[in-house]
Structure formats: C-alpha cells, structure tokens
Tab-separated table of C-alpha atoms and ligand atoms in Angstrom:
chain	number	residue	atom	x	y	z
P	1	MET	CA	8.720	118.974	133.704
P	2	ASP	CA	6.539	122.009	134.052
P	3	ILE	CA	2.961	120.637	134.055
P	4	LYS	CA	0.000	122.993	133.790
P	5	ILE	CA	-3.638	121.885	133.944
P	6	PHE	CA	-6.357	124.125	132.515
P	7	ASP	CA	-10.076	124.135	133.316
P	8	HIS	CA	-10.940	125.642	129.958
P	9	GLN	CA	-9.644	124.591	126.571
P	10	GLN	CA	-9.408	128.215	125.439
P	11	ASP	CA	-6.995	128.989	128.266
P	12	LEU	CA	-4.750	126.099	127.222
P	13	ASP	CA	-4.799	127.316	123.617
P	14	THR	CA	-4.030	130.898	124.648
P	15	TYR	CA	-1.197	129.842	126.962
P	16	ALA	CA	0.427	127.696	124.258
P	17	ALA	CA	-0.015	130.350	121.555
P	18	GLU	CA	1.544	132.981	123.799
P	19	LEU	CA	4.597	130.782	124.433
P	20	PHE	CA	5.268	130.671	120.669
P	21	VAL	CA	4.402	134.334	120.085
P	22	ARG	CA	6.632	135.483	122.949
P	23	LEU	CA	9.511	133.450	121.541
P	24	VAL	CA	9.047	134.927	118.044
P	25	ASN	CA	8.896	138.465	119.451
P	26	GLU	CA	12.102	137.872	121.392
P	27	LYS	CA	13.792	136.040	118.517
P	28	PRO	CA	12.207	136.960	115.151
P	29	GLU	CA	14.289	134.319	113.305
P	30	ALA	CA	13.155	131.522	115.644
P	31	VAL	CA	12.823	127.963	114.352
P	32	LEU	CA	9.493	126.403	115.330
P	33	GLY	CA	8.650	122.706	115.319
P	34	LEU	CA	4.990	122.200	114.443
P	35	ALA	CA	2.473	119.401	114.849
P	36	THR	CA	-0.826	118.320	113.316
P	37	GLY	CA	-3.861	116.437	114.692
P	38	SER	CA	-6.906	117.999	116.314
P	39	THR	CA	-5.169	119.348	119.440
P	40	PRO	CA	-3.088	122.124	117.804
P	41	ILE	CA	-5.995	123.660	115.861
P	42	GLY	CA	-7.171	125.914	118.713
P	43	ILE	CA	-3.550	126.913	119.379
P	44	TYR	CA	-3.054	127.865	115.722
P	45	ASP	CA	-6.346	129.820	115.773
P	46	LYS	CA	-5.063	131.844	118.707
P	47	ILE	CA	-1.682	132.443	117.007
P	48	ILE	CA	-3.569	133.712	113.920
P	49	GLU	CA	-5.646	136.009	116.131
P	50	LEU	CA	-2.510	137.440	117.752
P	51	HIS	CA	-0.972	137.924	114.307
P	52	ARG	CA	-4.093	139.802	113.141
P	53	GLN	CA	-3.884	142.027	116.194
P	54	GLN	CA	-0.365	142.814	114.970
P	55	ASP	CA	1.173	141.294	118.058
P	56	VAL	CA	3.587	139.158	116.023
P	57	SER	CA	5.182	138.745	112.590
P	58	PHE	CA	6.471	135.453	111.201
P	59	GLN	CA	8.443	136.898	108.303
P	60	ALA	CA	11.800	135.664	109.584
P	61	VAL	CA	10.522	132.464	111.241
P	62	THR	CA	11.360	128.970	109.952
P	63	THR	CA	9.134	125.977	110.671
P	64	PHE	CA	9.645	122.223	110.539
P	65	ASN	CA	6.714	119.860	110.851
P	66	LEU	CA	7.011	116.614	112.705
P	67	ASP	CA	5.647	114.283	110.080
P	68	GLU	CA	3.816	113.597	106.828
P	69	TYR	CA	2.019	110.643	105.280
P	70	VAL	CA	3.791	108.731	102.526
P	71	GLY	CA	2.018	108.832	99.156
P	72	VAL	CA	-0.345	111.722	99.925
P	73	SER	CA	0.358	114.865	97.892
P	74	PRO	CA	0.308	118.384	99.421
P	75	ASP	CA	-2.821	119.320	97.456
P	76	ASN	CA	-4.728	116.387	98.952
P	77	GLU	CA	-6.680	117.649	101.925
P	78	GLN	CA	-5.623	114.641	104.012
P	79	SER	CA	-1.951	115.597	103.799
P	80	TYR	CA	-0.297	117.389	106.685
P	81	ALA	CA	1.044	119.944	104.182
P	82	TYR	CA	-2.570	120.823	103.314
P	83	TYR	CA	-3.536	120.897	107.011
P	84	MET	CA	-0.737	123.370	107.780
P	85	GLN	CA	-1.743	125.678	104.910
P	86	LYS	CA	-5.377	125.566	105.944
P	87	ASN	CA	-4.933	125.915	109.692
P	88	LEU	CA	-1.937	128.236	109.955
P	89	PHE	CA	0.388	129.176	107.089
P	90	SER	CA	-2.175	130.831	104.788
P	91	HIS	CA	-3.294	133.100	107.643
P	92	ILE	CA	0.091	134.461	108.747
P	93	ASP	CA	2.937	136.281	107.027
P	94	ILE	CA	5.442	133.421	106.916
P	95	PRO	CA	7.244	133.105	103.529
P	96	ALA	CA	6.369	129.763	101.886
P	97	GLY	CA	10.062	128.895	101.516
P	98	ASN	CA	10.524	129.041	105.290
P	99	THR	CA	8.041	126.238	105.993
P	100	HIS	CA	9.244	122.645	105.863
P	101	LEU	CA	7.469	119.302	105.923
P	102	PRO	CA	8.860	115.935	104.882
P	103	ASP	CA	7.968	115.224	101.237
P	104	GLY	CA	5.774	112.137	101.406
P	105	MET	CA	5.746	111.949	97.592
P	106	ALA	CA	9.543	111.690	97.263
P	107	GLU	CA	10.632	108.850	94.994
P	108	ASN	CA	13.377	107.862	97.378
P	109	ILE	CA	11.919	108.101	100.867
P	110	ASP	CA	15.168	107.205	102.643
P	111	ALA	CA	16.994	110.010	100.808
P	112	GLU	CA	14.153	112.378	101.728
P	113	CYS	CA	14.488	111.410	105.410
P	114	ALA	CA	18.244	112.092	105.292
P	115	ARG	CA	17.661	115.449	103.561
P	116	TYR	CA	15.065	116.499	106.150
P	117	GLU	CA	17.263	115.481	109.068
P	118	GLU	CA	20.191	117.431	107.596
P	119	GLN	CA	18.032	120.566	107.362
P	120	LEU	CA	16.920	120.093	110.955
P	121	GLN	CA	20.480	119.767	112.155
P	122	ALA	CA	21.457	122.941	110.296
P	123	GLN	CA	18.547	124.879	111.854
P	124	PRO	CA	17.910	123.509	115.342
P	125	VAL	CA	14.355	123.875	116.603
P	126	ASP	CA	13.874	126.456	119.360
P	127	MET	CA	10.386	125.368	120.383
P	128	GLN	CA	8.647	122.146	119.372
P	129	LEU	CA	4.874	121.697	119.661
P	130	LEU	CA	3.789	118.107	120.250
P	131	GLY	CA	0.525	116.246	120.582
P	132	LEU	CA	0.225	112.749	122.040
P	133	GLY	CA	-1.119	109.617	120.371
P	134	HIS	CA	-3.342	107.245	122.364
P	135	ASN	CA	-0.529	104.705	122.360
P	136	GLY	CA	2.046	107.243	123.534
P	137	HIS	CA	3.392	108.122	120.107
P	138	ILE	CA	4.937	111.520	119.414
P	139	GLY	CA	5.091	112.598	115.786
P	140	PHE	CA	4.630	109.136	114.287
P	141	ASN	CA	7.151	107.397	116.548
P	142	GLU	CA	5.148	104.300	117.387
P	143	PRO	CA	5.763	102.111	120.460
P	144	ASP	CA	8.468	99.544	119.662
P	145	VAL	CA	11.341	97.638	121.233
P	146	HIS	CA	13.706	100.155	119.693
P	147	LEU	CA	13.207	103.658	118.306
P	148	SER	CA	15.042	105.507	115.532
P	149	GLY	CA	16.849	108.712	116.455
P	150	GLY	CA	16.597	110.732	113.259
P	151	THR	CA	13.938	111.334	110.619
P	152	HIS	CA	12.775	108.010	109.211
P	153	ALA	CA	9.908	106.191	107.518
P	154	VAL	CA	7.490	104.250	109.736
P	155	LYS	CA	4.746	101.716	109.253
P	156	LEU	CA	1.735	103.072	111.128
P	157	SER	CA	0.230	100.884	113.819
P	158	LYS	CA	-3.322	99.591	113.516
P	159	GLU	CA	-4.277	101.740	116.510
P	160	THR	CA	-2.908	104.935	114.932
P	161	ARG	CA	-4.582	104.222	111.599
P	162	GLU	CA	-7.880	103.613	113.417
P	163	ALA	CA	-7.478	106.830	115.452
P	164	ASN	CA	-6.794	108.829	112.285
P	165	ALA	CA	-9.549	107.138	110.231
P	166	ARG	CA	-11.967	109.886	111.393
P	167	PHE	CA	-10.198	112.230	108.943
P	168	PHE	CA	-10.654	109.821	105.989
P	169	ALA	CA	-13.653	108.322	104.178
P	170	SER	CA	-12.722	104.839	105.431
P	171	LEU	CA	-9.987	103.006	107.354
P	172	GLU	CA	-8.787	101.547	104.058
P	173	GLU	CA	-7.878	105.056	102.852
P	174	VAL	CA	-5.622	105.855	105.818
P	175	PRO	CA	-2.023	105.670	104.598
P	176	ARG	CA	0.072	102.772	105.906
P	177	TYR	CA	3.373	104.627	106.022
P	178	ALA	CA	4.595	108.026	107.144
P	179	VAL	CA	7.835	109.961	107.493
P	180	THR	CA	8.474	111.322	110.972
P	181	MET	CA	11.167	113.147	112.867
P	182	GLY	CA	12.739	110.626	115.229
P	183	VAL	CA	12.600	110.881	119.000
P	184	GLY	CA	16.248	111.991	118.834
P	185	SER	CA	15.346	114.824	116.435
P	186	ILE	CA	12.465	115.870	118.718
P	187	LEU	CA	14.597	115.840	121.864
P	188	LYS	CA	17.102	118.235	120.245
P	189	ALA	CA	14.543	121.062	120.425
P	190	LYS	CA	15.514	123.606	123.077
P	191	THR	CA	11.980	123.653	124.486
P	192	VAL	CA	9.227	121.082	123.982
P	193	VAL	CA	5.560	122.031	124.445
P	194	LEU	CA	3.367	118.936	124.810
P	195	ALA	CA	-0.368	119.715	124.583
P	196	VAL	CA	-2.954	117.036	125.375
P	197	ARG	CA	-6.730	117.101	125.695
P	198	GLY	CA	-9.462	114.676	126.615
P	199	ALA	CA	-10.324	111.899	129.056
P	200	ASP	CA	-9.296	109.240	126.528
P	201	LYS	CA	-5.678	110.406	126.916
P	202	ALA	CA	-5.614	110.471	130.762
P	203	LYS	CA	-4.017	107.018	131.155
P	204	ILE	CA	-1.352	107.552	128.501
P	205	VAL	CA	-0.567	111.007	129.960
P	206	LYS	CA	0.051	109.386	133.338
P	207	ASP	CA	2.207	106.634	131.804
P	208	ALA	CA	4.201	109.087	129.689
P	209	LEU	CA	4.862	111.614	132.435
P	210	THR	CA	5.201	109.442	135.530
P	211	GLY	CA	5.783	105.894	134.287
P	212	PRO	CA	9.080	104.219	133.400
P	213	ILE	CA	11.067	105.673	130.492
P	214	THR	CA	10.501	103.090	127.790
P	215	THR	CA	10.421	102.888	123.996
P	216	GLU	CA	7.023	101.204	124.438
P	217	VAL	CA	5.729	104.671	125.402
P	218	PRO	CA	7.728	106.978	123.116
P	219	ALA	CA	6.502	110.139	124.913
P	220	SER	CA	8.076	108.863	128.150
P	221	LEU	CA	11.456	109.780	126.645
P	222	LEU	CA	10.435	113.407	127.127
P	223	GLN	CA	11.205	112.806	130.827
P	224	THR	CA	14.889	112.947	129.832
P	225	HIS	CA	14.543	116.464	128.362
P	226	ALA	CA	15.473	119.422	130.574
P	227	ASN	CA	12.889	121.850	129.237
P	228	VAL	CA	9.424	120.398	128.668
P	229	VAL	CA	6.187	122.316	129.237
P	230	VAL	CA	3.131	120.043	129.478
P	231	LEU	CA	-0.281	121.648	128.913
P	232	LEU	CA	-3.280	119.507	129.817
P	233	ASP	CA	-6.987	120.047	130.063
P	234	ARG	CA	-8.681	118.833	133.271
P	235	GLU	CA	-9.723	115.507	131.669
P	236	ALA	CA	-6.305	114.623	130.275
P	237	GLY	CA	-4.702	115.460	133.629
P	238	ARG	CA	-7.206	113.725	135.880
P	239	MET	CA	-5.027	110.677	136.664
P	240	LEU	CA	-2.062	112.756	137.803
P	241	ASP	CA	-1.636	113.407	141.545
A	301	LIG	C1	-1.293	112.036	114.736
A	301	LIG	C2	-0.023	112.878	114.611
A	301	LIG	C3	0.571	113.195	115.961
A	301	LIG	C4	-0.517	113.717	116.889
A	301	LIG	C5	-1.539	112.629	117.109
A	301	LIG	C6	-2.626	113.003	118.107
A	301	LIG	O1	-1.049	110.688	114.791
A	301	LIG	N1	0.994	112.272	113.801
A	301	LIG	O2	1.616	114.144	115.806
A	301	LIG	O3	0.027	114.132	118.102
A	301	LIG	O4	-2.118	112.367	115.840
A	301	LIG	O5	-3.624	113.744	117.463
A	301	LIG	P1	-4.873	114.373	118.152
A	301	LIG	O6	-4.410	115.684	118.702
A	301	LIG	O7	-5.850	114.562	117.030
A	301	LIG	O8	-5.359	113.440	119.192
C-alpha cells in the first residue's frame, strides 16, 4: 500500500483530485468509482475547480457510486443521488446518463443489485474513491462473520446509523437498509484511493491497514489489493508507525 500523510486537509484534497483528473486526462473514457460521506466533499470541490480551470473534461467519463439508501428517492436531499448532484455532477460536464447509483427505490431490490453488478462487470472501475466508516466499513459493507462479494442489500448497523444521524433530523429517520457494492466489486477496481480524516478514525485506520485481514474489519481486505493509495490527514494517521 502506498500511504501518504498530509499536514493540511487541502493538500490531501488536491492530491486525491489530481489522481482522478490525471487519469481522466490520460483516459477520457475512464470509469470512476465514487463515494459519499463528508470526506470526499473537499476532493470533489477541487475536481470542480480543476474542471472550471479547463484542466479536465468529463464528457466521456462513466461513474458508479458505491451505495445508496433503500427507500430514499433521488430528489430527497438525504439520498446519495442528491448528494452527488449537489457536490459534483451538476458542476461538471458529465452526461447524466453516464452516472450510475443503485436505485434505492426499486421495487425488487435483489433484481436491482443484480442489474447494478452486471453493469459494473461490463464497465470495470479504473479508480475507486473510498472513505472509511468508524467500524471499518467500506461502502456499506458492515463488519460481519462473512461478507458478500457483489452488489447486495444490507441492514445498517446501529453504529453506522448513529454516525450518519448527523445528516438527518433524528436517528429514527436514518434508513435501516442500503444497497452497496460488495467488497468483491470494490476490489475489482484497478486502483483504490482510500481517503480518511480525523482523530476518531486513527484506531480503525491502524486496524484496517496493519491489523489482520478479517471480515470484522471490511477495509482490511484492501490489504489484498495490489494497487491501493491511502491518503490520511495527520490525525487519522497518528497511530501508524
Ligand atoms: C457512509 C458511507 C461510506 C463512507 C462513510 C464515512 O457510511 N456509506 O461510504 O465512507 O460514511 O463517511 P465520512 O467520510 O462522513 O466519515
């Protein structure tokens, strides 16, 4: 793993944004795997800035998001579809038809998972952006005794619902289920970029990067991937040697 620790958040955001922009300039039809949460926002801001400076065009790019809540429609501001429009897609020149998120409103969620996984297999991800949950989850792959490989529906853990409650009016409103790419889908990306900030993630960063590879820490499976770039701020990296 290539681990980089940054003193300033802005430098982390710029470094990550430039990885994606460089890829798109080298391969205009690149397939990008995208993430939500608070960590990617600064990275998306920097990508938008580079796009405005005419350093990059996304016209031929395809994107796949990691996950989406079940039962939350794209026009609801809590949905990840809404988040992506607000924080990235509406500010760049990507055609709407090239952006993909699981449909959390699908009547048949299992069929939706199969459809999404099929699309992913047809268009393998070149570079996947990932954040890290406090319990070691990636996407919404929660710690468990076994993990699913492909896109699937998950019941969110109490810890994840509590962590995400800050985006909702109350804990009660946080959805109980989500659709997520599986760890197998994530590991198929040619390059994985894991970005983590904050002292509250220092312990899980250490466990994920240097601890045993275990389904109880889903991010630890990234240790099996040949091409992972880990971008940490000082606080998130403080427990690493
Ligand atoms: C959510 C998302 C994850 C994300 C995690 C951490 O649970 N499903 O993909 O990595 O939150 O988010 P944050 O960056 O806000 O800590």
